[in-house]
Amino acid sequence: MRKAIELSIENVANGGGPFGAVIAKNGEIIATGVNRVTASCDPTAHAEVSAIRAAAAKLGTFDLSGYEIYTSCEPCPMCLGAIYWARLDKMYYANNKTDAKNIGFDDSFIYDELELKPENRKLPSEVMLREEAIKAFEAWSSKTDKIEY
């Protein structure tokens, strides 16, 4: 955790956001990540996602079972989703979402939006060309040599 915190402090000094993350196994750091949203013009370049990407690339797998993530702050909804999809065994965090909200990183609106039906969300959306798109799902469903994830 101290490394994740150290990364978050260094990242602020280097022009990034105040977030750092570490993926480790048995006390050995496998990968790290920092928030580079503004530096890379990538809204998904959060510390946790960056650390997951680095660990998956280094290990050559999308399944990070057996590893843990240490993050300097309670993850946003996107990062929490990525942590679940990566199948990390455990998550540790330092600052919480209220601490983040107090400095301008408020994700509560996303949690609120997820509770609503799509037609009631602030982001307009509509179903389109489902009959065409479902063909990919049908192909996947009948594929015998697929790699499940």
PDB file of C-alpha atoms in Angstrom:
ATOM      1  CA  MET A   1       0.000   0.000   0.000  1.00  0.00           C
ATOM      2  CA  ARG A   2       2.841   2.359   0.734  1.00  0.00           C
ATOM      3  CA  LYS A   3       4.038   1.968  -2.876  1.00  0.00           C
ATOM      4  CA  ALA A   4       0.570   2.832  -4.206  1.00  0.00           C
ATOM      5  CA  ILE A   5       0.477   5.917  -1.988  1.00  0.00           C
ATOM      6  CA  GLU A   6       4.013   6.867  -3.038  1.00  0.00           C
ATOM      7  CA  LEU A   7       2.999   6.547  -6.701  1.00  0.00           C
ATOM      8  CA  SER A   8      -0.051   8.761  -6.129  1.00  0.00           C
ATOM      9  CA  ILE A   9       2.038  11.506  -4.516  1.00  0.00           C
ATOM     10  CA  GLU A  10       4.719  11.322  -7.235  1.00  0.00           C
ATOM     11  CA  ASN A  11       2.055  11.408  -9.941  1.00  0.00           C
ATOM     12  CA  VAL A  12       0.670  14.701  -8.652  1.00  0.00           C
ATOM     13  CA  ALA A  13       4.186  16.159  -8.836  1.00  0.00           C
ATOM     14  CA  ASN A  14       4.455  14.855 -12.411  1.00  0.00           C
ATOM     15  CA  GLY A  15       1.208  16.460 -13.582  1.00  0.00           C
ATOM     16  CA  GLY A  16      -1.154  13.511 -13.101  1.00  0.00           C
ATOM     17  CA  GLY A  17      -4.050  12.785 -10.812  1.00  0.00           C
ATOM     18  CA  PRO A  18      -3.590  11.771  -7.157  1.00  0.00           C
ATOM     19  CA  PHE A  19      -4.025   8.044  -7.690  1.00  0.00           C
ATOM     20  CA  GLY A  20      -1.666   5.074  -7.695  1.00  0.00           C
ATOM     21  CA  ALA A  21      -2.160   1.314  -7.815  1.00  0.00           C
ATOM     22  CA  VAL A  22      -0.048  -1.791  -7.375  1.00  0.00           C
ATOM     23  CA  ILE A  23      -0.748  -5.400  -8.289  1.00  0.00           C
ATOM     24  CA  ALA A  24       1.162  -7.932  -6.214  1.00  0.00           C
ATOM     25  CA  LYS A  25       1.393 -11.576  -5.288  1.00  0.00           C
ATOM     26  CA  ASN A  26       2.967 -12.863  -2.082  1.00  0.00           C
ATOM     27  CA  GLY A  27       4.383  -9.412  -1.382  1.00  0.00           C
ATOM     28  CA  GLU A  28       6.061  -9.117  -4.805  1.00  0.00           C
ATOM     29  CA  ILE A  29       4.998  -6.194  -6.978  1.00  0.00           C
ATOM     30  CA  ILE A  30       4.021  -7.414 -10.434  1.00  0.00           C
ATOM     31  CA  ALA A  31       2.800  -4.123 -11.939  1.00  0.00           C
ATOM     32  CA  THR A  32       1.984  -0.536 -11.063  1.00  0.00           C
ATOM     33  CA  GLY A  33      -0.204   2.173 -12.489  1.00  0.00           C
ATOM     34  CA  VAL A  34      -0.926   5.838 -11.978  1.00  0.00           C
ATOM     35  CA  ASN A  35      -3.673   8.143 -13.168  1.00  0.00           C
ATOM     36  CA  ARG A  36      -2.699   9.570 -16.567  1.00  0.00           C
ATOM     37  CA  VAL A  37      -6.120  10.724 -17.801  1.00  0.00           C
ATOM     38  CA  THR A  38      -5.061  14.252 -18.703  1.00  0.00           C
ATOM     39  CA  ALA A  39      -1.488  13.389 -19.703  1.00  0.00           C
ATOM     40  CA  SER A  40      -2.584  10.728 -22.181  1.00  0.00           C
ATOM     41  CA  CYS A  41      -5.968  12.235 -23.123  1.00  0.00           C
ATOM     42  CA  ASP A  42      -7.510   8.903 -22.148  1.00  0.00           C
ATOM     43  CA  PRO A  43     -10.507   8.959 -19.790  1.00  0.00           C
ATOM     44  CA  THR A  44      -9.893   5.280 -18.960  1.00  0.00           C
ATOM     45  CA  ALA A  45      -6.260   5.790 -17.883  1.00  0.00           C
ATOM     46  CA  HIS A  46      -7.041   5.451 -14.190  1.00  0.00           C
ATOM     47  CA  ALA A  47      -4.391   3.966 -11.900  1.00  0.00           C
ATOM     48  CA  GLU A  48      -6.201   0.674 -11.341  1.00  0.00           C
ATOM     49  CA  VAL A  49      -6.946   0.097 -15.035  1.00  0.00           C
ATOM     50  CA  SER A  50      -3.357   0.980 -15.925  1.00  0.00           C
ATOM     51  CA  ALA A  51      -2.008  -1.454 -13.323  1.00  0.00           C
ATOM     52  CA  ILE A  52      -4.345  -4.216 -14.536  1.00  0.00           C
ATOM     53  CA  ARG A  53      -3.286  -3.646 -18.147  1.00  0.00           C
ATOM     54  CA  ALA A  54       0.390  -3.750 -17.181  1.00  0.00           C
ATOM     55  CA  ALA A  55      -0.013  -6.911 -15.086  1.00  0.00           C
ATOM     56  CA  ALA A  56      -2.038  -8.722 -17.760  1.00  0.00           C
ATOM     57  CA  ALA A  57       0.523  -7.819 -20.439  1.00  0.00           C
ATOM     58  CA  LYS A  58       3.453  -8.877 -18.248  1.00  0.00           C
ATOM     59  CA  LEU A  59       1.832 -12.165 -17.244  1.00  0.00           C
ATOM     60  CA  GLY A  60       0.270 -12.881 -20.640  1.00  0.00           C
ATOM     61  CA  THR A  61      -3.191 -13.500 -19.213  1.00  0.00           C
ATOM     62  CA  PHE A  62      -6.463 -11.696 -18.645  1.00  0.00           C
ATOM     63  CA  ASP A  63      -7.126 -13.744 -15.483  1.00  0.00           C
ATOM     64  CA  LEU A  64      -5.324 -12.225 -12.504  1.00  0.00           C
ATOM     65  CA  SER A  65      -6.605 -14.775  -9.991  1.00  0.00           C
ATOM     66  CA  GLY A  66      -4.054 -15.225  -7.232  1.00  0.00           C
ATOM     67  CA  TYR A  67      -3.072 -11.530  -7.284  1.00  0.00           C
ATOM     68  CA  GLU A  68      -4.143  -8.580  -5.153  1.00  0.00           C
ATOM     69  CA  ILE A  69      -4.527  -4.893  -5.910  1.00  0.00           C
ATOM     70  CA  TYR A  70      -3.477  -2.084  -3.612  1.00  0.00           C
ATOM     71  CA  THR A  71      -4.894   1.274  -4.604  1.00  0.00           C
ATOM     72  CA  SER A  72      -4.434   4.656  -3.041  1.00  0.00           C
ATOM     73  CA  CYS A  73      -8.173   5.338  -3.209  1.00  0.00           C
ATOM     74  CA  GLU A  74     -11.422   3.398  -3.261  1.00  0.00           C
ATOM     75  CA  PRO A  75     -11.979   2.645  -6.954  1.00  0.00           C
ATOM     76  CA  CYS A  76     -14.488   4.409  -9.163  1.00  0.00           C
ATOM     77  CA  PRO A  77     -17.216   2.284 -10.794  1.00  0.00           C
ATOM     78  CA  MET A  78     -15.146   1.718 -13.954  1.00  0.00           C
ATOM     79  CA  CYS A  79     -12.103   0.569 -12.009  1.00  0.00           C
ATOM     80  CA  LEU A  80     -14.147  -1.571  -9.660  1.00  0.00           C
ATOM     81  CA  GLY A  81     -15.656  -3.275 -12.706  1.00  0.00           C
ATOM     82  CA  ALA A  82     -12.180  -3.826 -14.150  1.00  0.00           C
ATOM     83  CA  ILE A  83     -10.998  -5.302 -10.850  1.00  0.00           C
ATOM     84  CA  TYR A  84     -13.883  -7.773 -10.863  1.00  0.00           C
ATOM     85  CA  TRP A  85     -13.320  -8.659 -14.551  1.00  0.00           C
ATOM     86  CA  ALA A  86      -9.607  -9.228 -13.843  1.00  0.00           C
ATOM     87  CA  ARG A  87     -10.599 -11.656 -11.076  1.00  0.00           C
ATOM     88  CA  LEU A  88      -8.176 -10.202  -8.555  1.00  0.00           C
ATOM     89  CA  ASP A  89      -8.382 -12.041  -5.236  1.00  0.00           C
ATOM     90  CA  LYS A  90      -8.496  -9.037  -2.948  1.00  0.00           C
ATOM     91  CA  MET A  91      -8.514  -5.262  -3.007  1.00  0.00           C
ATOM     92  CA  TYR A  92      -6.978  -2.913  -0.463  1.00  0.00           C
ATOM     93  CA  TYR A  93      -7.499   0.844  -0.596  1.00  0.00           C
ATOM     94  CA  ALA A  94      -6.397   3.862   1.443  1.00  0.00           C
ATOM     95  CA  ASN A  95      -8.518   6.976   0.769  1.00  0.00           C
ATOM     96  CA  ASN A  96     -12.249   6.395   0.404  1.00  0.00           C
ATOM     97  CA  LYS A  97     -14.780   7.740  -2.099  1.00  0.00           C
ATOM     98  CA  THR A  98     -15.779  10.556   0.265  1.00  0.00           C
ATOM     99  CA  ASP A  99     -12.152  11.685   0.444  1.00  0.00           C
ATOM    100  CA  ALA A 100     -12.085  11.681  -3.379  1.00  0.00           C
ATOM    101  CA  LYS A 101     -15.376  13.565  -3.587  1.00  0.00           C
ATOM    102  CA  ASN A 102     -13.989  16.228  -1.247  1.00  0.00           C
ATOM    103  CA  ILE A 103     -11.237  17.080  -3.750  1.00  0.00           C
ATOM    104  CA  GLY A 104     -13.480  17.041  -6.832  1.00  0.00           C
ATOM    105  CA  PHE A 105     -13.494  13.369  -7.862  1.00  0.00           C
ATOM    106  CA  ASP A 106     -17.170  12.564  -7.275  1.00  0.00           C
ATOM    107  CA  ASP A 107     -18.392   9.307  -8.825  1.00  0.00           C
ATOM    108  CA  SER A 108     -21.710   9.175  -6.978  1.00  0.00           C
ATOM    109  CA  PHE A 109     -23.639  10.280 -10.075  1.00  0.00           C
ATOM    110  CA  ILE A 110     -22.500   7.119 -11.896  1.00  0.00           C
ATOM    111  CA  TYR A 111     -23.702   4.881  -9.077  1.00  0.00           C
ATOM    112  CA  ASP A 112     -27.010   6.791  -9.135  1.00  0.00           C
ATOM    113  CA  GLU A 113     -27.325   6.398 -12.908  1.00  0.00           C
ATOM    114  CA  LEU A 114     -26.751   2.632 -12.723  1.00  0.00           C
ATOM    115  CA  GLU A 115     -29.815   2.297 -10.514  1.00  0.00           C
ATOM    116  CA  LEU A 116     -32.037   3.862 -13.195  1.00  0.00           C
ATOM    117  CA  LYS A 117     -33.636   2.254 -16.220  1.00  0.00           C
ATOM    118  CA  PRO A 118     -31.728   3.254 -19.375  1.00  0.00           C
ATOM    119  CA  GLU A 119     -34.551   5.497 -20.558  1.00  0.00           C
ATOM    120  CA  ASN A 120     -34.379   7.489 -17.300  1.00  0.00           C
ATOM    121  CA  ARG A 121     -30.641   8.153 -17.343  1.00  0.00           C
ATOM    122  CA  LYS A 122     -29.063  11.498 -18.184  1.00  0.00           C
ATOM    123  CA  LEU A 123     -27.210   9.934 -21.113  1.00  0.00           C
ATOM    124  CA  PRO A 124     -29.761   9.388 -23.879  1.00  0.00           C
ATOM    125  CA  SER A 125     -29.603   5.874 -25.302  1.00  0.00           C
ATOM    126  CA  GLU A 126     -31.678   3.603 -27.460  1.00  0.00           C
ATOM    127  CA  VAL A 127     -31.546   0.071 -28.791  1.00  0.00           C
ATOM    128  CA  MET A 128     -30.516  -0.067 -32.466  1.00  0.00           C
ATOM    129  CA  LEU A 129     -29.999  -2.921 -34.958  1.00  0.00           C
ATOM    130  CA  ARG A 130     -30.313  -5.631 -32.317  1.00  0.00           C
ATOM    131  CA  GLU A 131     -31.443  -8.160 -34.939  1.00  0.00           C
ATOM    132  CA  GLU A 132     -28.147  -7.703 -36.766  1.00  0.00           C
ATOM    133  CA  ALA A 133     -25.969  -7.538 -33.675  1.00  0.00           C
ATOM    134  CA  ILE A 134     -27.408 -10.685 -32.100  1.00  0.00           C
ATOM    135  CA  LYS A 135     -25.706 -12.722 -34.849  1.00  0.00           C
ATOM    136  CA  ALA A 136     -22.333 -12.221 -33.138  1.00  0.00           C
ATOM    137  CA  PHE A 137     -23.797 -13.522 -29.862  1.00  0.00           C
ATOM    138  CA  GLU A 138     -25.301 -16.516 -31.617  1.00  0.00           C
ATOM    139  CA  ALA A 139     -21.954 -17.271 -33.271  1.00  0.00           C
ATOM    140  CA  TRP A 140     -20.189 -17.012 -29.908  1.00  0.00           C
ATOM    141  CA  SER A 141     -22.754 -19.208 -28.205  1.00  0.00           C
ATOM    142  CA  SER A 142     -22.306 -22.021 -30.726  1.00  0.00           C
ATOM    143  CA  LYS A 143     -18.511 -21.732 -30.980  1.00  0.00           C
ATOM    144  CA  THR A 144     -16.873 -24.852 -29.575  1.00  0.00           C
ATOM    145  CA  ASP A 145     -13.284 -23.601 -29.347  1.00  0.00           C
ATOM    146  CA  LYS A 146     -13.913 -20.269 -27.579  1.00  0.00           C
ATOM    147  CA  ILE A 147     -11.822 -19.100 -24.671  1.00  0.00           C
ATOM    148  CA  GLU A 148     -14.291 -18.293 -21.901  1.00  0.00           C
ATOM    149  CA  TYR A 149     -13.747 -15.143 -19.920  1.00  0.00           C
TER     150      TYR A 149
END
